Steps between C-alpha positions, in 0.01 A plus 500: 500500500788716459713608221858649488558614146875647432447374108727769333230772360258215419274550805200632281503193270508290792173643654327498132610169468366381843130600432235363731785343692577816676171455698682222680784733619474723774839701483736578271847659503599648179826670385442798263673784340348826349795515274521253237811251594389212277339564145131515516482504886175664666527776755309469821181661393480254203525227734248621783256546191467116473363495889144579565371671798509179735893566515671755717841604529656460843880575455693654221888572492657657195549129347235307652125488562312276736137463406217311677158371423262718735277185559 
């Protein structure tokens, strides 16, 4: 029920690919950068746009974000 994703700029693609399986996840720690380090890498706003209102940010650093489902 926890995902720790440090996958070199592919966090966006992982979340899209996970689809409905995300309903089984309670928390996620994601690495991000708002500056393109890897070709095609999405920024934090793009990554967070994939989550509905059932998810909330509970911790953020300059390179990591911890989110959890509210329910």
